[in-house]
mmCIF file of C-alpha atoms in Angstrom:
data_model
loop_
_atom_site.group_PDB
_atom_site.id
_atom_site.type_symbol
_atom_site.label_atom_id
_atom_site.label_comp_id
_atom_site.label_asym_id
_atom_site.label_seq_id
_atom_site.Cartn_x
_atom_site.Cartn_y
_atom_site.Cartn_z
ATOM 1 C CA UNK A 1 13.989 9.197 -19.033
ATOM 2 C CA UNK A 2 13.998 11.396 -15.934
ATOM 3 C CA UNK A 3 17.119 12.887 -14.333
ATOM 4 C CA UNK A 4 17.011 10.561 -11.360
ATOM 5 C CA UNK A 5 16.888 7.558 -13.708
ATOM 6 C CA UNK A 6 19.905 8.798 -15.681
ATOM 7 C CA UNK A 7 21.930 9.492 -12.555
ATOM 8 C CA UNK A 8 21.089 6.277 -10.747
ATOM 9 C CA UNK A 9 23.778 3.723 -11.628
ATOM 10 C CA UNK A 10 23.673 1.381 -8.624
ATOM 11 C CA UNK A 11 20.418 -0.217 -7.529
ATOM 12 C CA UNK A 12 19.731 -2.813 -4.854
ATOM 13 C CA UNK A 13 16.539 -3.757 -6.646
ATOM 14 C CA UNK A 14 12.852 -3.221 -5.950
ATOM 15 C CA UNK A 15 11.099 -3.972 -2.694
ATOM 16 C CA UNK A 16 10.468 -7.677 -2.056
ATOM 17 C CA UNK A 17 7.395 -6.693 -0.066
ATOM 18 C CA UNK A 18 6.006 -4.813 -3.088
ATOM 19 C CA UNK A 19 6.384 -7.948 -5.182
ATOM 20 C CA UNK A 20 4.749 -10.051 -2.477
ATOM 21 C CA UNK A 21 1.708 -7.772 -2.377
ATOM 22 C CA UNK A 22 1.482 -7.908 -6.184
ATOM 23 C CA UNK A 23 1.429 -11.702 -5.878
ATOM 24 C CA UNK A 24 -1.591 -11.466 -3.582
ATOM 25 C CA UNK A 25 -3.419 -9.246 -6.069
ATOM 26 C CA UNK A 26 -2.533 -11.559 -8.942
ATOM 27 C CA UNK A 27 -3.701 -14.654 -7.061
ATOM 28 C CA UNK A 28 -7.008 -13.057 -6.103
ATOM 29 C CA UNK A 29 -7.534 -11.823 -9.661
ATOM 30 C CA UNK A 30 -7.314 -15.387 -10.972
ATOM 31 C CA UNK A 31 -10.309 -16.490 -8.906
ATOM 32 C CA UNK A 32 -13.745 -16.664 -10.570
ATOM 33 C CA UNK A 33 -15.419 -13.277 -10.877
ATOM 34 C CA UNK A 34 -18.124 -14.189 -8.370
ATOM 35 C CA UNK A 35 -15.507 -15.156 -5.772
ATOM 36 C CA UNK A 36 -12.659 -12.667 -6.045
ATOM 37 C CA UNK A 37 -12.816 -9.609 -3.836
ATOM 38 C CA UNK A 38 -10.362 -7.511 -5.838
ATOM 39 C CA UNK A 39 -9.134 -7.458 -9.416
ATOM 40 C CA UNK A 40 -5.845 -6.209 -10.837
ATOM 41 C CA UNK A 41 -5.083 -7.223 -14.440
ATOM 42 C CA UNK A 42 -1.553 -5.800 -14.242
ATOM 43 C CA UNK A 43 -0.334 -7.381 -11.000
ATOM 44 C CA UNK A 44 1.320 -10.408 -12.588
ATOM 45 C CA UNK A 45 3.537 -8.107 -14.688
ATOM 46 C CA UNK A 46 5.403 -7.126 -11.509
ATOM 47 C CA UNK A 47 6.183 -10.681 -10.414
ATOM 48 C CA UNK A 48 9.526 -12.328 -11.160
ATOM 49 C CA UNK A 49 8.939 -14.499 -14.270
ATOM 50 C CA UNK A 50 10.904 -17.308 -12.662
ATOM 51 C CA UNK A 51 8.342 -17.471 -9.846
ATOM 52 C CA UNK A 52 5.512 -17.690 -12.375
ATOM 53 C CA UNK A 53 7.344 -20.400 -14.327
ATOM 54 C CA UNK A 54 7.934 -22.422 -11.172
ATOM 55 C CA UNK A 55 4.275 -22.174 -10.164
ATOM 56 C CA UNK A 56 3.142 -23.277 -13.630
ATOM 57 C CA UNK A 57 5.604 -26.191 -13.792
ATOM 58 C CA UNK A 58 5.206 -27.318 -10.163
ATOM 59 C CA UNK A 59 1.633 -26.487 -9.080
ATOM 60 C CA UNK A 60 1.622 -28.944 -6.161
ATOM 61 C CA UNK A 61 4.828 -27.511 -4.693
ATOM 62 C CA UNK A 62 3.618 -23.954 -5.214
ATOM 63 C CA UNK A 63 0.364 -24.772 -3.448
ATOM 64 C CA UNK A 64 2.264 -26.385 -0.576
ATOM 65 C CA UNK A 65 4.310 -23.204 -0.120
ATOM 66 C CA UNK A 66 1.130 -21.136 0.018
ATOM 67 C CA UNK A 67 -0.382 -23.494 2.581
ATOM 68 C CA UNK A 68 2.775 -23.279 4.677
ATOM 69 C CA UNK A 69 2.611 -19.480 4.602
ATOM 70 C CA UNK A 70 -1.064 -19.523 5.550
ATOM 71 C CA UNK A 71 -0.283 -21.816 8.471
ATOM 72 C CA UNK A 72 2.391 -19.412 9.740
ATOM 73 C CA UNK A 73 0.348 -16.253 9.060
ATOM 74 C CA UNK A 74 -3.294 -17.362 9.266
ATOM 75 C CA UNK A 75 -5.719 -14.949 7.615
ATOM 76 C CA UNK A 76 -3.115 -12.339 6.693
ATOM 77 C CA UNK A 77 -3.340 -12.979 2.956
ATOM 78 C CA UNK A 78 -7.095 -12.380 3.046
ATOM 79 C CA UNK A 79 -6.613 -9.217 5.093
ATOM 80 C CA UNK A 80 -4.139 -7.916 2.509
ATOM 81 C CA UNK A 81 -6.621 -8.619 -0.287
ATOM 82 C CA UNK A 82 -9.441 -7.002 1.688
ATOM 83 C CA UNK A 83 -7.178 -3.976 2.076
ATOM 84 C CA UNK A 84 -6.874 -3.702 -1.702
ATOM 85 C CA UNK A 85 -10.654 -3.789 -2.081
ATOM 86 C CA UNK A 86 -11.339 -1.334 0.745
ATOM 87 C CA UNK A 87 -8.724 1.132 -0.479
ATOM 88 C CA UNK A 88 -10.005 0.827 -4.071
ATOM 89 C CA UNK A 89 -13.528 1.687 -2.995
ATOM 90 C CA UNK A 90 -12.368 4.527 -0.749
ATOM 91 C CA UNK A 91 -10.375 6.079 -3.605
ATOM 92 C CA UNK A 92 -13.235 5.699 -6.075
ATOM 93 C CA UNK A 93 -15.603 7.403 -3.648
ATOM 94 C CA UNK A 94 -13.069 10.201 -3.163
ATOM 95 C CA UNK A 95 -12.893 10.671 -6.938
ATOM 96 C CA UNK A 96 -16.677 11.053 -7.016
ATOM 97 C CA UNK A 97 -16.333 13.667 -4.248
ATOM 98 C CA UNK A 98 -14.138 15.880 -6.466
ATOM 99 C CA UNK A 99 -10.723 14.689 -5.426
ATOM 100 C CA UNK A 100 -7.987 16.737 -7.114
ATOM 101 C CA UNK A 101 -4.780 14.993 -6.041
ATOM 102 C CA UNK A 102 -3.910 11.477 -4.900
ATOM 103 C CA UNK A 103 -0.564 10.981 -3.177
ATOM 104 C CA UNK A 104 0.408 7.318 -2.850
ATOM 105 C CA UNK A 105 3.247 7.074 -0.350
ATOM 106 C CA UNK A 106 5.265 3.889 -0.587
ATOM 107 C CA UNK A 107 3.523 3.264 -3.912
ATOM 108 C CA UNK A 108 5.369 0.011 -4.576
ATOM 109 C CA UNK A 109 3.647 -1.746 -7.460
ATOM 110 C CA UNK A 110 0.283 -0.073 -6.833
ATOM 111 C CA UNK A 111 -1.674 -0.003 -10.121
ATOM 112 C CA UNK A 112 -4.673 2.115 -9.161
ATOM 113 C CA UNK A 113 -3.607 5.042 -11.346
ATOM 114 C CA UNK A 114 -3.854 2.709 -14.345
ATOM 115 C CA UNK A 115 -6.976 0.694 -13.529
ATOM 116 C CA UNK A 116 -9.387 3.004 -11.620
ATOM 117 C CA UNK A 117 -11.354 5.087 -14.095
ATOM 118 C CA UNK A 118 -11.911 7.996 -11.711
ATOM 119 C CA UNK A 119 -8.174 8.607 -11.407
ATOM 120 C CA UNK A 120 -7.733 8.888 -15.164
ATOM 121 C CA UNK A 121 -10.084 11.859 -15.496
ATOM 122 C CA UNK A 122 -9.294 14.876 -13.337
ATOM 123 C CA UNK A 123 -6.991 13.577 -10.595
ATOM 124 C CA UNK A 124 -3.250 14.078 -10.537
ATOM 125 C CA UNK A 125 -1.550 11.044 -8.999
ATOM 126 C CA UNK A 126 1.796 11.272 -7.211
ATOM 127 C CA UNK A 127 3.496 7.895 -6.797
ATOM 128 C CA UNK A 128 6.136 8.257 -4.090
ATOM 129 C CA UNK A 129 8.640 5.533 -3.226
ATOM 130 C CA UNK A 130 12.272 4.583 -2.899
ATOM 131 C CA UNK A 131 14.151 5.036 -6.209
ATOM 132 C CA UNK A 132 15.065 1.334 -6.368
ATOM 133 C CA UNK A 133 11.405 0.350 -6.466
ATOM 134 C CA UNK A 134 10.126 3.345 -8.424
ATOM 135 C CA UNK A 135 12.701 3.000 -11.194
ATOM 136 C CA UNK A 136 11.811 -0.677 -11.684
ATOM 137 C CA UNK A 137 8.099 0.146 -11.699
ATOM 138 C CA UNK A 138 8.487 2.855 -14.325
ATOM 139 C CA UNK A 139 10.242 0.389 -16.597
ATOM 140 C CA UNK A 140 7.329 -2.030 -16.216
ATOM 141 C CA UNK A 141 4.720 0.683 -16.834
ATOM 142 C CA UNK A 142 6.469 1.565 -20.086
ATOM 143 C CA UNK A 143 6.431 -2.107 -21.076
ATOM 144 C CA UNK A 144 2.701 -2.388 -20.374
ATOM 145 C CA UNK A 145 1.449 0.898 -21.835
ATOM 146 C CA UNK A 146 4.235 2.006 -24.162
ATOM 147 C CA UNK A 147 4.897 5.181 -22.171
ATOM 148 C CA UNK A 148 4.315 6.793 -18.792
ATOM 149 C CA UNK A 149 0.807 8.289 -18.409
ATOM 150 C CA UNK A 150 0.481 12.063 -18.199
ATOM 151 C CA UNK A 151 -1.655 12.072 -15.037
ATOM 152 C CA UNK A 152 0.971 10.270 -12.925
ATOM 153 C CA UNK A 153 3.985 11.975 -11.329
ATOM 154 C CA UNK A 154 6.767 9.692 -10.094
ATOM 155 C CA UNK A 155 8.531 11.009 -6.985
ATOM 156 C CA UNK A 156 11.658 9.145 -5.769
ATOM 157 C CA UNK A 157 12.392 9.436 -2.062
ATOM 158 C CA UNK A 158 14.138 7.691 0.796
ATOM 159 C CA UNK A 159 11.713 8.418 3.637
ATOM 160 C CA UNK A 160 14.389 7.994 6.295
ATOM 161 C CA UNK A 161 16.776 10.592 4.861
ATOM 162 C CA UNK A 162 14.828 12.916 2.542
ATOM 163 C CA UNK A 163 12.050 15.436 3.140
ATOM 164 C CA UNK A 164 8.635 14.551 1.735
ATOM 165 C CA UNK A 165 7.544 18.168 1.421
ATOM 166 C CA UNK A 166 10.620 19.155 -0.541
ATOM 167 C CA UNK A 167 10.158 16.231 -2.909
ATOM 168 C CA UNK A 168 6.462 16.880 -3.527
ATOM 169 C CA UNK A 169 6.842 20.625 -3.977
ATOM 170 C CA UNK A 170 9.637 20.036 -6.494
ATOM 171 C CA UNK A 171 7.129 18.001 -8.499
ATOM 172 C CA UNK A 172 4.365 20.655 -8.493
ATOM 173 C CA UNK A 173 2.291 19.289 -5.642
ATOM 174 C CA UNK A 174 -0.348 21.857 -4.614
ATOM 175 C CA UNK A 175 -1.001 22.251 -0.863
ATOM 176 C CA UNK A 176 -4.260 24.061 -1.620
ATOM 177 C CA UNK A 177 -6.038 21.256 -3.462
ATOM 178 C CA UNK A 178 -8.249 18.504 -2.081
ATOM 179 C CA UNK A 179 -5.882 15.578 -1.662
ATOM 180 C CA UNK A 180 -6.049 11.983 -0.490
ATOM 181 C CA UNK A 181 -2.868 10.510 0.964
ATOM 182 C CA UNK A 182 -2.724 6.720 0.771
ATOM 183 C CA UNK A 183 -0.130 4.778 2.765
ATOM 184 C CA UNK A 184 -0.876 1.137 2.006
ATOM 185 C CA UNK A 185 1.489 -1.239 3.749
ATOM 186 C CA UNK A 186 3.908 1.582 4.571
ATOM 187 C CA UNK A 187 3.719 3.069 8.062
ATOM 188 C CA UNK A 188 4.717 -0.165 9.803
ATOM 189 C CA UNK A 189 8.062 -0.176 7.948
ATOM 190 C CA UNK A 190 9.020 3.426 8.776
ATOM 191 C CA UNK A 191 10.816 4.636 11.907
ATOM 192 C CA UNK A 192 8.846 6.819 14.316
ATOM 193 C CA UNK A 193 10.597 10.001 13.157
ATOM 194 C CA UNK A 194 9.678 9.416 9.507
ATOM 195 C CA UNK A 195 6.044 8.722 10.442
ATOM 196 C CA UNK A 196 5.894 11.868 12.586
ATOM 197 C CA UNK A 197 7.309 14.031 9.811
ATOM 198 C CA UNK A 198 5.023 12.511 7.184
ATOM 199 C CA UNK A 199 1.837 12.958 9.201
ATOM 200 C CA UNK A 200 2.792 16.473 10.244
ATOM 201 C CA UNK A 201 3.420 17.416 6.618
ATOM 202 C CA UNK A 202 0.009 16.088 5.581
ATOM 203 C CA UNK A 203 -1.813 17.947 8.352
ATOM 204 C CA UNK A 204 -0.258 21.301 7.399
ATOM 205 C CA UNK A 205 -0.017 20.964 3.612
ATOM 206 C CA UNK A 206 -3.336 19.751 2.233
ATOM 207 C CA UNK A 207 -6.431 21.595 1.050
ATOM 208 C CA UNK A 208 -9.935 21.644 2.498
ATOM 209 C CA UNK A 209 -11.557 18.218 2.521
ATOM 210 C CA UNK A 210 -8.254 16.346 2.301
ATOM 211 C CA UNK A 211 -7.841 12.974 3.997
ATOM 212 C CA UNK A 212 -5.462 10.156 4.824
ATOM 213 C CA UNK A 213 -5.942 6.394 4.489
ATOM 214 C CA UNK A 214 -3.574 3.739 5.797
ATOM 215 C CA UNK A 215 -3.300 0.371 7.511
ATOM 216 C CA UNK A 216 -1.403 -0.516 10.659
ATOM 217 C CA UNK A 217 -0.406 -3.121 13.208
ATOM 218 C CA UNK A 218 -0.713 -2.551 16.961
ATOM 219 C CA UNK A 219 2.556 -1.581 18.591
ATOM 220 C CA UNK A 220 2.591 -4.870 20.522
ATOM 221 C CA UNK A 221 3.233 -6.667 17.223
ATOM 222 C CA UNK A 222 5.995 -4.282 16.255
ATOM 223 C CA UNK A 223 7.903 -4.199 19.548
ATOM 224 C CA UNK A 224 7.518 -7.907 20.263
ATOM 225 C CA UNK A 225 5.483 -7.509 23.441
ATOM 226 C CA UNK A 226 2.629 -9.581 22.013
ATOM 227 C CA UNK A 227 2.958 -13.233 22.968
ATOM 228 C CA UNK A 228 0.733 -14.429 20.103
ATOM 229 C CA UNK A 229 2.391 -16.812 17.670
ATOM 230 C CA UNK A 230 1.146 -14.971 14.580
ATOM 231 C CA UNK A 231 2.540 -11.675 15.911
ATOM 232 C CA UNK A 232 5.955 -13.271 16.299
ATOM 233 C CA UNK A 233 5.702 -14.807 12.824
ATOM 234 C CA UNK A 234 4.800 -11.470 11.233
ATOM 235 C CA UNK A 235 7.829 -9.839 12.854
ATOM 236 C CA UNK A 236 10.119 -12.691 11.821
ATOM 237 C CA UNK A 237 8.838 -12.723 8.239
ATOM 238 C CA UNK A 238 9.344 -8.988 7.697
ATOM 239 C CA UNK A 239 12.857 -9.251 9.118
ATOM 240 C CA UNK A 240 13.607 -12.187 6.827
ATOM 241 C CA UNK A 241 12.711 -10.201 3.686
ATOM 242 C CA UNK A 242 14.796 -7.259 4.861
ATOM 243 C CA UNK A 243 11.937 -4.888 5.681
ATOM 244 C CA UNK A 244 11.449 -5.158 9.471
ATOM 245 C CA UNK A 245 8.529 -3.615 11.328
ATOM 246 C CA UNK A 246 9.332 -0.284 12.977
ATOM 247 C CA UNK A 247 6.083 1.546 13.753
ATOM 248 C CA UNK A 248 2.798 0.578 15.342
ATOM 249 C CA UNK A 249 -0.215 2.333 16.807
ATOM 250 C CA UNK A 250 -0.664 1.928 20.585
ATOM 251 C CA UNK A 251 -3.089 -0.947 21.029
ATOM 252 C CA UNK A 252 -6.683 0.310 20.808
ATOM 253 C CA UNK A 253 -5.596 3.946 20.670
ATOM 254 C CA UNK A 254 -5.725 4.945 16.995
ATOM 255 C CA UNK A 255 -8.354 7.697 17.413
ATOM 256 C CA UNK A 256 -6.407 9.530 20.118
ATOM 257 C CA UNK A 257 -3.131 9.036 18.260
ATOM 258 C CA UNK A 258 -4.362 10.614 15.020
ATOM 259 C CA UNK A 259 -6.267 13.355 16.844
ATOM 260 C CA UNK A 260 -3.032 14.385 18.547
ATOM 261 C CA UNK A 261 -1.372 14.698 15.146
ATOM 262 C CA UNK A 262 -4.173 17.080 14.119
ATOM 263 C CA UNK A 263 -6.552 14.818 12.191
ATOM 264 C CA UNK A 264 -10.302 14.609 12.729
ATOM 265 C CA UNK A 265 -13.199 12.258 11.967
ATOM 266 C CA UNK A 266 -10.995 9.232 12.504
ATOM 267 C CA UNK A 267 -12.612 6.017 11.335
ATOM 268 C CA UNK A 268 -11.038 2.738 12.384
ATOM 269 C CA UNK A 269 -11.894 -0.375 10.367
ATOM 270 C CA UNK A 270 -11.250 -3.583 12.281
ATOM 271 C CA UNK A 271 -10.841 -7.066 10.847
ATOM 272 C CA UNK A 272 -14.398 -7.888 11.960
ATOM 273 C CA UNK A 273 -15.731 -5.035 9.869
ATOM 274 C CA UNK A 274 -13.867 -5.812 6.650
ATOM 275 C CA UNK A 275 -14.586 -9.508 7.143
ATOM 276 C CA UNK A 276 -18.302 -8.669 7.168
ATOM 277 C CA UNK A 277 -17.941 -6.305 4.219
ATOM 278 C CA UNK A 278 -16.173 -8.623 1.809
ATOM 279 C CA UNK A 279 -16.139 -12.232 2.980
ATOM 280 C CA UNK A 280 -19.614 -13.659 2.703
ATOM 281 C CA UNK A 281 -21.416 -16.150 0.508
ATOM 282 C CA UNK A 282 -18.803 -18.388 -1.106
ATOM 283 C CA UNK A 283 -16.083 -16.557 0.829
ATOM 284 C CA UNK A 284 -17.676 -16.762 4.260
ATOM 285 C CA UNK A 285 -15.163 -19.316 5.525
ATOM 286 C CA UNK A 286 -12.065 -17.331 4.537
ATOM 287 C CA UNK A 287 -10.291 -16.188 7.741
ATOM 288 C CA UNK A 288 -8.745 -12.756 8.229
ATOM 289 C CA UNK A 289 -5.994 -11.502 10.522
ATOM 290 C CA UNK A 290 -7.295 -9.482 13.466
ATOM 291 C CA UNK A 291 -3.941 -7.720 13.850
ATOM 292 C CA UNK A 292 -4.259 -5.695 10.638
ATOM 293 C CA UNK A 293 -6.640 -2.720 10.712
ATOM 294 C CA UNK A 294 -7.392 0.164 8.343
ATOM 295 C CA UNK A 295 -7.951 3.788 9.296
ATOM 296 C CA UNK A 296 -9.020 6.972 7.547
ATOM 297 C CA UNK A 297 -9.102 10.534 8.868
ATOM 298 C CA UNK A 298 -9.678 14.051 7.636
ATOM 299 C CA UNK A 299 -7.129 16.857 7.701
ATOM 300 C CA UNK A 300 -7.946 19.540 10.268
ATOM 301 C CA UNK A 301 -9.921 19.545 13.465
#
């Protein structure tokens, strides 16, 4: 047991959003192999057992709840599942390109360190998140595997009040190694100051060939200036679960925004692109949400 686990006596509990994303991965993983677009055999282990029991005992009611959510947030569930697939493939390619470190910021219940073969070989994985969520996750990882794996470093942090650099350096992060920073479902929940500090740290503390990968909403969704019903519903839903939206990229301006931070080779992946990549054949009719985009960029100009 680590020092922060021993000293932490009061917890508010893990992130509800982290559990919700695990539910998406679990649901997609239950589809037939020729239909699912991502697969996570561990996702269901992070879902409240009472939710699983309810779904098993009341399948019609559970399905009705899913349909209601899809009606309020059309296509968003498919976009979240496409994000898992796209990020998986990006990380696997990075491993093949001699990645040395993977830093997962806002790791939640991310299971890539345990299911992607490339990460188990020569990559050191830093899972960074709020202690409430990270502590719970570590307990689950011990339940699944018997112990914590040697290639994963767990870094507790409150992004709003603690310094990312200090936390990583205290856990033997190397600023000279080729590193991929993954922020899946994170930036939109951080205040502007925390995003600025995080991106500035990455730009100045990563080795040659390092990169960043994250997803984002346009600022019009975050600040409420969008008059689209789904934008309003996304904002209302995140507020309801206690994790309101705080940061967005100026609409259509992601390349300039990241270039100003000091990144280069910015690649924006729109909903049209990931729809074409993953939803074809039997999945051709599955809608996606055009408000959620992915972006990658390299460190340095």
